[in-house]
mmCIF file with all atom_site columns, C-alpha atoms in Angstrom:
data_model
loop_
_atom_site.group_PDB
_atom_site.id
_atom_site.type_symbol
_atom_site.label_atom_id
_atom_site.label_alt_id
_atom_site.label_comp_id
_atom_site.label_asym_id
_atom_site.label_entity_id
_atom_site.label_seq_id
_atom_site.pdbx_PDB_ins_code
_atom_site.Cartn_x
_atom_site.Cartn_y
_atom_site.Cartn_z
_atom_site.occupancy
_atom_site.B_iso_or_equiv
_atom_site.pdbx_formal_charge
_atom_site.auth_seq_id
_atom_site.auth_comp_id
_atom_site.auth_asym_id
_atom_site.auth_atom_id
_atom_site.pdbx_PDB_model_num
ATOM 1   C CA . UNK A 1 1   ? 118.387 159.088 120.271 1.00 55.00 ? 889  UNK A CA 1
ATOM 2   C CA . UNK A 1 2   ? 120.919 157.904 122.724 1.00 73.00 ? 890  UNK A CA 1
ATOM 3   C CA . UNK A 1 3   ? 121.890 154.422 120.586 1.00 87.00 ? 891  UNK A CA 1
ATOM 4   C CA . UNK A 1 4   ? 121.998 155.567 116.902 1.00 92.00 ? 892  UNK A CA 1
ATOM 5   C CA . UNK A 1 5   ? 124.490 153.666 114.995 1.00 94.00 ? 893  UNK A CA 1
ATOM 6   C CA . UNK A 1 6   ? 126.536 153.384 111.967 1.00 95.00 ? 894  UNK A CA 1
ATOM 7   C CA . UNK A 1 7   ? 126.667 150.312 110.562 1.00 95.00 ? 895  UNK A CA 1
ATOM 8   C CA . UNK A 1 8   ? 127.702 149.465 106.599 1.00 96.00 ? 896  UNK A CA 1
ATOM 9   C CA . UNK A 1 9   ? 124.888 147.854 104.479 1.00 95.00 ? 897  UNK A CA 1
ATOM 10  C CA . UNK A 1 10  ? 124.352 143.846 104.547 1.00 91.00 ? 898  UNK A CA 1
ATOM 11  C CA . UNK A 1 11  ? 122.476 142.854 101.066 1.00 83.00 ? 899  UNK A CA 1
ATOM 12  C CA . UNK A 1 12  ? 120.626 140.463 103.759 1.00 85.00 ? 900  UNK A CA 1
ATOM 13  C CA . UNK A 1 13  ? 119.916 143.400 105.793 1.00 84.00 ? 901  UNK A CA 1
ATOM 14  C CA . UNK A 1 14  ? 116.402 144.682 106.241 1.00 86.00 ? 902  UNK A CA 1
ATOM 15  C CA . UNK A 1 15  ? 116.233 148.682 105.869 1.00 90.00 ? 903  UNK A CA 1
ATOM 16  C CA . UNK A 1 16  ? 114.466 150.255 108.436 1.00 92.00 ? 904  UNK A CA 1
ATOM 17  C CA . UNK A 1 17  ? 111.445 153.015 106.655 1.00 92.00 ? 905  UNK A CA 1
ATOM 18  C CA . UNK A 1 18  ? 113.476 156.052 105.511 1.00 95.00 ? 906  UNK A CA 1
ATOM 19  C CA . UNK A 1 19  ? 112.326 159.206 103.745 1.00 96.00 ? 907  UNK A CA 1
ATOM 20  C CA . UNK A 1 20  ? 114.052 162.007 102.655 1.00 96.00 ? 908  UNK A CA 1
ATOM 21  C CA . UNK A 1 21  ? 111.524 163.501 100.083 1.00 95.00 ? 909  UNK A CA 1
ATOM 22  C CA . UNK A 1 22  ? 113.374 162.804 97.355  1.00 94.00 ? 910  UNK A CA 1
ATOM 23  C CA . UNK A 1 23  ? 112.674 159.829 94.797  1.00 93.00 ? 911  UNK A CA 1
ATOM 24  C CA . UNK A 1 24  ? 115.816 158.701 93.218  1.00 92.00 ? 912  UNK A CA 1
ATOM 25  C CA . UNK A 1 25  ? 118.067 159.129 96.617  1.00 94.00 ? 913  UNK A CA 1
ATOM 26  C CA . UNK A 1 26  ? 114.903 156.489 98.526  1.00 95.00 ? 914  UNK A CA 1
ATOM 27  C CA . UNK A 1 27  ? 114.831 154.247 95.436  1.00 93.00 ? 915  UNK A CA 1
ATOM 28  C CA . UNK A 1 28  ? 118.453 153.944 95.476  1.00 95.00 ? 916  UNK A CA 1
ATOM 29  C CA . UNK A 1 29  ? 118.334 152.700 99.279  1.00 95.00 ? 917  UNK A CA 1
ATOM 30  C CA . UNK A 1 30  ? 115.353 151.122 99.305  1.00 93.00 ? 918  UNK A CA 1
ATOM 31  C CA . UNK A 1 31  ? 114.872 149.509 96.260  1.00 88.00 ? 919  UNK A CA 1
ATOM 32  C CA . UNK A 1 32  ? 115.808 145.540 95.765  1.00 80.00 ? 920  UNK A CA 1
ATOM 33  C CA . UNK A 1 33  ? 115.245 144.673 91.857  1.00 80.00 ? 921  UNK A CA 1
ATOM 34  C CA . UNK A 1 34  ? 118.805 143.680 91.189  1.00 77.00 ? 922  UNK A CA 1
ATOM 35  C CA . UNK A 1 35  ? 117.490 144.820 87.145  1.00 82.00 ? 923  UNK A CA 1
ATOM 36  C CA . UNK A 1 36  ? 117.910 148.142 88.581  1.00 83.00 ? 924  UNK A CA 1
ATOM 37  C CA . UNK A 1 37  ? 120.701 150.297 90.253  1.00 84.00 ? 925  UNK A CA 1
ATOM 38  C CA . UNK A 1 38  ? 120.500 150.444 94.030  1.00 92.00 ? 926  UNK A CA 1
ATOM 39  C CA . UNK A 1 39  ? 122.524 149.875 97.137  1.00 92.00 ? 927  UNK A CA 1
ATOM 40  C CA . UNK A 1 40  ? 122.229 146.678 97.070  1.00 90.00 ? 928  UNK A CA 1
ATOM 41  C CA . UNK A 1 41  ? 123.230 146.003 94.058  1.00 88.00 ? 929  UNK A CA 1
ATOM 42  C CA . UNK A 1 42  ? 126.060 148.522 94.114  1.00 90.00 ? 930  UNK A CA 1
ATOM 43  C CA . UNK A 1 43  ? 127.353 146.304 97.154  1.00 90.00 ? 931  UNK A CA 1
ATOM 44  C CA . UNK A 1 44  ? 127.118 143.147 95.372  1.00 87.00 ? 932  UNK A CA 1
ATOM 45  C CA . UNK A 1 45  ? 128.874 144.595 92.225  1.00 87.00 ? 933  UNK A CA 1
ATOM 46  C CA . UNK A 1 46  ? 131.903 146.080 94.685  1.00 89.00 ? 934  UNK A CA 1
ATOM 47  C CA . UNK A 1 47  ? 130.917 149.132 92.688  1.00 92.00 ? 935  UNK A CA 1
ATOM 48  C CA . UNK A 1 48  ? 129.888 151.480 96.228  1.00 95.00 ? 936  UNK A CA 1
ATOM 49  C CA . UNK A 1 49  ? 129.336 150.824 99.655  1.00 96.00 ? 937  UNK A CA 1
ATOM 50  C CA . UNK A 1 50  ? 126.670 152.004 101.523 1.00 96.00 ? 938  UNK A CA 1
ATOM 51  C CA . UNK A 1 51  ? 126.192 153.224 105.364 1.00 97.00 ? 939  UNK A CA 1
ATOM 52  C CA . UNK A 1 52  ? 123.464 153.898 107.180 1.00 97.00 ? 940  UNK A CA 1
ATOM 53  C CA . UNK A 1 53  ? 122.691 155.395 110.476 1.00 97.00 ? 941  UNK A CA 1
ATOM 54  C CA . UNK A 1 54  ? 120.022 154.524 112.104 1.00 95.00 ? 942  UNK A CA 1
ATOM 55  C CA . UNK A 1 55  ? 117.942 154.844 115.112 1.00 93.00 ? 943  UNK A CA 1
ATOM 56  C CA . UNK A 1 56  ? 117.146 151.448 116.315 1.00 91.00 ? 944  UNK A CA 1
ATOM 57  C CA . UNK A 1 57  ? 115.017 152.919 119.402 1.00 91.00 ? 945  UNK A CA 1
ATOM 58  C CA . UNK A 1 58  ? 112.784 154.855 116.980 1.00 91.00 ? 946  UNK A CA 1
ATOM 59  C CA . UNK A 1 59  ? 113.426 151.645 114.657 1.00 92.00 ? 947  UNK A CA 1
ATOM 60  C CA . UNK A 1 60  ? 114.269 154.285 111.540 1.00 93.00 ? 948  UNK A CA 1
ATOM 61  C CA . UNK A 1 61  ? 116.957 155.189 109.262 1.00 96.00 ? 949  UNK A CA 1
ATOM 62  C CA . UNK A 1 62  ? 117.693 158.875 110.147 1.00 97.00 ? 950  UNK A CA 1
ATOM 63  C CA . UNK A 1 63  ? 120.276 158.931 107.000 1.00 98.00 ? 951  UNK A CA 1
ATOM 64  C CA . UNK A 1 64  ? 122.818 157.165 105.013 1.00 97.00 ? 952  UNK A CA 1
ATOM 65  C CA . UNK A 1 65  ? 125.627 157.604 101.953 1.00 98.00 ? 953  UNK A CA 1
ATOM 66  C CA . UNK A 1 66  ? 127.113 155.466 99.471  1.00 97.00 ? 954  UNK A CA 1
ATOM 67  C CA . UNK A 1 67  ? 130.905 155.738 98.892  1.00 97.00 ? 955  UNK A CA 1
ATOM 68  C CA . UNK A 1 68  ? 133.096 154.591 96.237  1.00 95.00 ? 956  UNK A CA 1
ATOM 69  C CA . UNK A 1 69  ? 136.571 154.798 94.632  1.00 94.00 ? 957  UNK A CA 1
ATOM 70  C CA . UNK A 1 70  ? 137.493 158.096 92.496  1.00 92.00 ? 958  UNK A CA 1
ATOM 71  C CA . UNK A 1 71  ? 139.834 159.729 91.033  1.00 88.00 ? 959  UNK A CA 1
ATOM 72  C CA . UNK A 1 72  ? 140.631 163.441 89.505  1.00 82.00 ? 960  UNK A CA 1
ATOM 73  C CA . UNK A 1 73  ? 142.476 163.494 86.827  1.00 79.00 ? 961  UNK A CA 1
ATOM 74  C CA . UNK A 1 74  ? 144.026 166.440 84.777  1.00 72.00 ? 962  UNK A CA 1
ATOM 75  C CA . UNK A 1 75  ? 142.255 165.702 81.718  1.00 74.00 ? 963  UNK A CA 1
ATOM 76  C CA . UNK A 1 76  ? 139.109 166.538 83.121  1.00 73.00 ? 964  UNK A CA 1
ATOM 77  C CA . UNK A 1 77  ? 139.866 169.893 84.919  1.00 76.00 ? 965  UNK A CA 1
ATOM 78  C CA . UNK A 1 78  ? 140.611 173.040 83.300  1.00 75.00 ? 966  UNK A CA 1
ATOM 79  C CA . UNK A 1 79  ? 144.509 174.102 83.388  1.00 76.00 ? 967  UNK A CA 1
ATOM 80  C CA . UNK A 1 80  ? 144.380 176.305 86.571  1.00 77.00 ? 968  UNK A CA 1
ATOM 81  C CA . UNK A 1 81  ? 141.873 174.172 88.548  1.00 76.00 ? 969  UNK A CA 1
ATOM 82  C CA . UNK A 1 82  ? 144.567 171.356 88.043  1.00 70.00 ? 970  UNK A CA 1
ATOM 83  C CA . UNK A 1 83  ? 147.484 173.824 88.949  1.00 73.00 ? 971  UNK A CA 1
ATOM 84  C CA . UNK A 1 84  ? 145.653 175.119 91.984  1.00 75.00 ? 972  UNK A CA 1
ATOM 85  C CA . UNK A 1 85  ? 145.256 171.437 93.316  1.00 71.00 ? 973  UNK A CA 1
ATOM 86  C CA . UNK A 1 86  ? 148.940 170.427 92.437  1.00 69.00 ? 974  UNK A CA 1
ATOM 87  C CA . UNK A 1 87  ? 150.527 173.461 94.347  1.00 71.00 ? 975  UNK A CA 1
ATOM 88  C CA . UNK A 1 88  ? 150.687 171.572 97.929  1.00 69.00 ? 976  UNK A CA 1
ATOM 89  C CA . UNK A 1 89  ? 151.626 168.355 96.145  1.00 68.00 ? 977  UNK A CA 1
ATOM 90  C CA . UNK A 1 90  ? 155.660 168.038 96.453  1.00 65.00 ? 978  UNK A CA 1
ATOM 91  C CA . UNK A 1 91  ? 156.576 167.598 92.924  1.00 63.00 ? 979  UNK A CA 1
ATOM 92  C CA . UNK A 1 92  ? 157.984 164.208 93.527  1.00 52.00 ? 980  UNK A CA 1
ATOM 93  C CA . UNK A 1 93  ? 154.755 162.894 94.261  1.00 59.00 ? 981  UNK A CA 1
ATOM 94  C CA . UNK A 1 94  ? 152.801 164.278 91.229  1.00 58.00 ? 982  UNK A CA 1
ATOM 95  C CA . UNK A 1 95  ? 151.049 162.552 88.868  1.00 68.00 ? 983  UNK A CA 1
ATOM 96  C CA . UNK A 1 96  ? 147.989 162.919 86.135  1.00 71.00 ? 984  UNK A CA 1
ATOM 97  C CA . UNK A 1 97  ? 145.554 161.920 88.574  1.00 78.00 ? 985  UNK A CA 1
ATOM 98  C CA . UNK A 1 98  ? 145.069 162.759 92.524  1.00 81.00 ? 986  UNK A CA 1
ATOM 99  C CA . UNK A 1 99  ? 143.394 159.790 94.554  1.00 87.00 ? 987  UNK A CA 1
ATOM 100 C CA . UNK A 1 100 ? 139.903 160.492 95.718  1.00 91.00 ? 988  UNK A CA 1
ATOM 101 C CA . UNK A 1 101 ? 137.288 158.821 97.366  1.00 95.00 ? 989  UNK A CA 1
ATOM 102 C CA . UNK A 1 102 ? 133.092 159.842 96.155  1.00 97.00 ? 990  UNK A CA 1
ATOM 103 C CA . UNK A 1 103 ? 130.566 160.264 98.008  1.00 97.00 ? 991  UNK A CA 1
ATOM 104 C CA . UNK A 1 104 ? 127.536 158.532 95.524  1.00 94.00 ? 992  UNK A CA 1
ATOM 105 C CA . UNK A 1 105 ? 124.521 159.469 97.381  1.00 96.00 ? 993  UNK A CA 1
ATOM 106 C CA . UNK A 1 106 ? 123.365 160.888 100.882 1.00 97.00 ? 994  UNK A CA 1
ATOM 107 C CA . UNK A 1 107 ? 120.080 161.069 102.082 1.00 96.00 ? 995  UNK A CA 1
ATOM 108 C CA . UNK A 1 108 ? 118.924 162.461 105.673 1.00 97.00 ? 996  UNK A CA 1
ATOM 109 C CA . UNK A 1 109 ? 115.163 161.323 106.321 1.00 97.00 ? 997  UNK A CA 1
ATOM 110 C CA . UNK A 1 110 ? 112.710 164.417 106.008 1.00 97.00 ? 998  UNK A CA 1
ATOM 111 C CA . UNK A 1 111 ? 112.276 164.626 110.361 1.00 95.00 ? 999  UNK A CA 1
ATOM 112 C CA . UNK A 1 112 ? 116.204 164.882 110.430 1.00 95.00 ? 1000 UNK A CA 1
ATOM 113 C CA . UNK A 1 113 ? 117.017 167.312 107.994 1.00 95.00 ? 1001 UNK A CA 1
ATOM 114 C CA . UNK A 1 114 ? 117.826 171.222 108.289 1.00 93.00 ? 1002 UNK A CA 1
ATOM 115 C CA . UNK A 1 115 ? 119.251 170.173 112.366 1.00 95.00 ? 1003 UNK A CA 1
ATOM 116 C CA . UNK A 1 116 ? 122.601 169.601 111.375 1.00 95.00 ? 1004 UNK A CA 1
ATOM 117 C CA . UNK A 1 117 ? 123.006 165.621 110.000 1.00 97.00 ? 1005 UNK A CA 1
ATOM 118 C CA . UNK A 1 118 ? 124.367 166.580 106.278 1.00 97.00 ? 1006 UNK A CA 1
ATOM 119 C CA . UNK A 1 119 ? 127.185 168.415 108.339 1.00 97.00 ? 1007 UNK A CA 1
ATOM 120 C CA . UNK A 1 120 ? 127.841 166.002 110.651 1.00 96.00 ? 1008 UNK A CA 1
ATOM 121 C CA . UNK A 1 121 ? 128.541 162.859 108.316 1.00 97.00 ? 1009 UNK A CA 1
ATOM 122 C CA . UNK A 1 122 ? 130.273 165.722 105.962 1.00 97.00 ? 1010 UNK A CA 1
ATOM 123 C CA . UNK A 1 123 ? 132.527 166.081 109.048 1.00 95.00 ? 1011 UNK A CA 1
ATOM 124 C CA . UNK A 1 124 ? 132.658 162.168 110.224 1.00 95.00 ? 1012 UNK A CA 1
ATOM 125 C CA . UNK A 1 125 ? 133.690 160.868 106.050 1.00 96.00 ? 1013 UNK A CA 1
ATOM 126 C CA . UNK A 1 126 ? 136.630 164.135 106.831 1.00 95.00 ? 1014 UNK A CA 1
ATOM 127 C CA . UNK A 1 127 ? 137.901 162.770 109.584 1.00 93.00 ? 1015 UNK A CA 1
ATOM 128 C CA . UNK A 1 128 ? 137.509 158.854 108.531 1.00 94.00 ? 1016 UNK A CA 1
ATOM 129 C CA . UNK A 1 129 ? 139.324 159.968 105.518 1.00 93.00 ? 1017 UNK A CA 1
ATOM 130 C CA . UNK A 1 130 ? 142.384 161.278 107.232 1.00 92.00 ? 1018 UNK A CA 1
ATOM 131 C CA . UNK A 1 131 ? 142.576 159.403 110.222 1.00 90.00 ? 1019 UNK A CA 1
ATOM 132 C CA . UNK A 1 132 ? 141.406 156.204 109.930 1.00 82.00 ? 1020 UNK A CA 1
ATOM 133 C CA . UNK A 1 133 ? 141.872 155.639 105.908 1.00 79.00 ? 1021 UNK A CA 1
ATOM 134 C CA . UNK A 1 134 ? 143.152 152.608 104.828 1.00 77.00 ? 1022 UNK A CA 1
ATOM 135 C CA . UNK A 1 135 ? 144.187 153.700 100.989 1.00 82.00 ? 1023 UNK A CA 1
ATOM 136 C CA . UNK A 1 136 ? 145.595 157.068 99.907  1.00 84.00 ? 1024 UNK A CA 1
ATOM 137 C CA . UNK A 1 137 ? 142.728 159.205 99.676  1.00 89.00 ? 1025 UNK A CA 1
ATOM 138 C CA . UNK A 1 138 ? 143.369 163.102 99.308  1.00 91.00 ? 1026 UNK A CA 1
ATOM 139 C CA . UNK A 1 139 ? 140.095 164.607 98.401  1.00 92.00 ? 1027 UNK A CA 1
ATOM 140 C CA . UNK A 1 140 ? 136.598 163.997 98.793  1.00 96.00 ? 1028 UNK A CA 1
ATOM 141 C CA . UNK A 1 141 ? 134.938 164.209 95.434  1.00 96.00 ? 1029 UNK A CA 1
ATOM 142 C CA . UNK A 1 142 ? 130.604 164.577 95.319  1.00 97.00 ? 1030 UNK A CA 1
ATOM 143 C CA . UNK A 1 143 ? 128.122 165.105 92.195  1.00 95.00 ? 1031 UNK A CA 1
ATOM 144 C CA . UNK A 1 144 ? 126.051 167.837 93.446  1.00 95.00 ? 1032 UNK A CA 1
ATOM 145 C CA . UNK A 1 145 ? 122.585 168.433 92.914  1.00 93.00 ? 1033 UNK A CA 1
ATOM 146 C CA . UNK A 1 146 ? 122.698 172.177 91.718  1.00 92.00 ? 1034 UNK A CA 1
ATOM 147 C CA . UNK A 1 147 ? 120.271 173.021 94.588  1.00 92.00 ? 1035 UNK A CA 1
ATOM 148 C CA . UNK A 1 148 ? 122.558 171.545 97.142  1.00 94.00 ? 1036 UNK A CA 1
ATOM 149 C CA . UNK A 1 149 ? 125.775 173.493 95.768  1.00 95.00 ? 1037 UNK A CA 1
ATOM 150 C CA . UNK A 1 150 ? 125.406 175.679 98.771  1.00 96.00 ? 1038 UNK A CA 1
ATOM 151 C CA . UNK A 1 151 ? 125.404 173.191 101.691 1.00 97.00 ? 1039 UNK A CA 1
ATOM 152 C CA . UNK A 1 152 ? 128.386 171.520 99.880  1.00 97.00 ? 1040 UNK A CA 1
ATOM 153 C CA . UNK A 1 153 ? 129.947 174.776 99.523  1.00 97.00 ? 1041 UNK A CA 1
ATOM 154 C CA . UNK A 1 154 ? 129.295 175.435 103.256 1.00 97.00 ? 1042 UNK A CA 1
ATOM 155 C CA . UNK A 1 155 ? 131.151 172.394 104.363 1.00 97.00 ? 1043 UNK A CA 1
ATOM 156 C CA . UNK A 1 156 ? 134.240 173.889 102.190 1.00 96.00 ? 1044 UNK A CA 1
ATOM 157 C CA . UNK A 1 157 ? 133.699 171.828 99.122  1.00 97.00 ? 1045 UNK A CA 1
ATOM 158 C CA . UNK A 1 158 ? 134.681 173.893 95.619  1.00 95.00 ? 1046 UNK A CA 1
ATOM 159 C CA . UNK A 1 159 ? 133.596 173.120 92.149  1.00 93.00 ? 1047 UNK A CA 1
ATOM 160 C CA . UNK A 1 160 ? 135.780 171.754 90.628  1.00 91.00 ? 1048 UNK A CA 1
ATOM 161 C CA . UNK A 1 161 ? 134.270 171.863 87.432  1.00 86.00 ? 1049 UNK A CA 1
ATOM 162 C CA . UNK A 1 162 ? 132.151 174.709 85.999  1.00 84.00 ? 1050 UNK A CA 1
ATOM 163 C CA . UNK A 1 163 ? 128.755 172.582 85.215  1.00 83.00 ? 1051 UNK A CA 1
ATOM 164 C CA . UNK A 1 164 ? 127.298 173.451 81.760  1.00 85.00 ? 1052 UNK A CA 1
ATOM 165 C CA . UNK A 1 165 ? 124.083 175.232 81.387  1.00 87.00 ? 1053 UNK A CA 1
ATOM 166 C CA . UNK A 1 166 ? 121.472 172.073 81.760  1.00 89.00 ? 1054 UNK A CA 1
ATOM 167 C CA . UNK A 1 167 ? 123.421 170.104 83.814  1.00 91.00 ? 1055 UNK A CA 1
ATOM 168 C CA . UNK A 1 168 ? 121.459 168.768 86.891  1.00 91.00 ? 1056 UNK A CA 1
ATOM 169 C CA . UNK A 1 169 ? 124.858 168.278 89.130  1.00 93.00 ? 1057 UNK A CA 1
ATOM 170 C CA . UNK A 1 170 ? 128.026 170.232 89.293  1.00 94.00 ? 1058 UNK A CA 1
ATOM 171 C CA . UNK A 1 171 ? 131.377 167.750 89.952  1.00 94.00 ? 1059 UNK A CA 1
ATOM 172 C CA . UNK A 1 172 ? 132.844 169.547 93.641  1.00 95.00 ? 1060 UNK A CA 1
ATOM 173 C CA . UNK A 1 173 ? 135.737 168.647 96.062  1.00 95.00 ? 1061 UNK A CA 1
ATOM 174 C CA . UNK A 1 174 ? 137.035 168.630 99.374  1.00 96.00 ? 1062 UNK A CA 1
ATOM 175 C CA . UNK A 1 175 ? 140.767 168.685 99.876  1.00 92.00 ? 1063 UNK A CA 1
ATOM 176 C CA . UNK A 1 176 ? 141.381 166.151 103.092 1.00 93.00 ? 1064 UNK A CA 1
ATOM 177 C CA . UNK A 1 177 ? 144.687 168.040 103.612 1.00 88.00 ? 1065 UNK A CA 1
ATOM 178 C CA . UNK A 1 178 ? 142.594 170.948 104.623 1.00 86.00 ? 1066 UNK A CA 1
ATOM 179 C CA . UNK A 1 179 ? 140.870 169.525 107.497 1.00 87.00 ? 1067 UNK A CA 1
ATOM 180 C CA . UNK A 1 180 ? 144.013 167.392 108.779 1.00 60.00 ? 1068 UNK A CA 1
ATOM 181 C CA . UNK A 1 181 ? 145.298 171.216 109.281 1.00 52.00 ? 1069 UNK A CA 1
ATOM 182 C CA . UNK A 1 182 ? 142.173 172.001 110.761 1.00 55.00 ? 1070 UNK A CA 1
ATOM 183 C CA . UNK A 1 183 ? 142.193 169.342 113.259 1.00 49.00 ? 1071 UNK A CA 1
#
């Protein structure tokens, strides 16, 4: 694995085989009906883009995540959620909603997974968000499966609102401020 690269979805592009065991995340990459919501479509719409990282030697996708514009805003988030993310915000600068970019979807292929991937592009989006943004972008903002609250919660994400009994995701965040300390 000595050339993997990074390289942001082409609707032209062919996808090399990916599998990460779960339906809707390989439907979403792979799939090409424009009828139906996918990648490519998302792309074409300007509603997400998508990156993948692949491994052109072993001429497979090892994993990839769609990212698109988001915002928090204070009608959404219970009183001291809101309060807790506006303490480090000088007052001057607040406002009803706090700029955020989402992370859609991410997918590591089934013979990547559980060695460390999901952490590293966790990491690479934290570092792409503070250093080499182009926007103002203060938090990272993910619907988690509930199954996956843990690894989010690992990598320093916190709910930021309590999901309801049923609910299949929980909304979480990352505060970018955090790791630009870290760093």
């Amino acid at each position: 694995m000595k050339n993997i690269e990074l390289k942001r979805l082409n609707p032209a592009d062919t996808i090399r085989p990916f599998d990460c065991g779960d339906a809707d995340l390989n439907g979403f990459l792979l799939e090409k009906n424009p009828t139906v919501p996918n990648a490519t479509h998302h792309s074409i719409e300007l509603l997400a883009t998508t990156y993948l990282i692949e491994d052109p030697d072993a001429n497979n996708t090892i994993a990839y995540f769609s990212l698109s514009n988001d915002t928090i805003d204070r009608t959404f988030v219970d009183r001291a959620t809101w309060n807790k993310l506006s303490r480090d915000i000088p007052n001057l600068k607040r406002r009803s909603t706090r700029p955020a970019v989402k992370l859609g979807r991410l997918g590591v292929s089934i013979p990547y997974q559980s060695v460390g991937w999901g952490t590293k592009i966790l990491n690479f989006l934290k570092y792409w968000f503070t250093n080499e943004n182009k926007t103002g972008c203060r938090y990272i903002t993910v619907d988690a499966l509930v199954s996956k609250i843990s690894f989010y919660e690992k990598n320093g994400f916190k709910i930021l609102v309590k999901p309801a009994e049923n609910d299949e995701t929980v909304l979480m965040y990352y505060d970018l401020k955090k790791f630009e300390v870290i760093c």
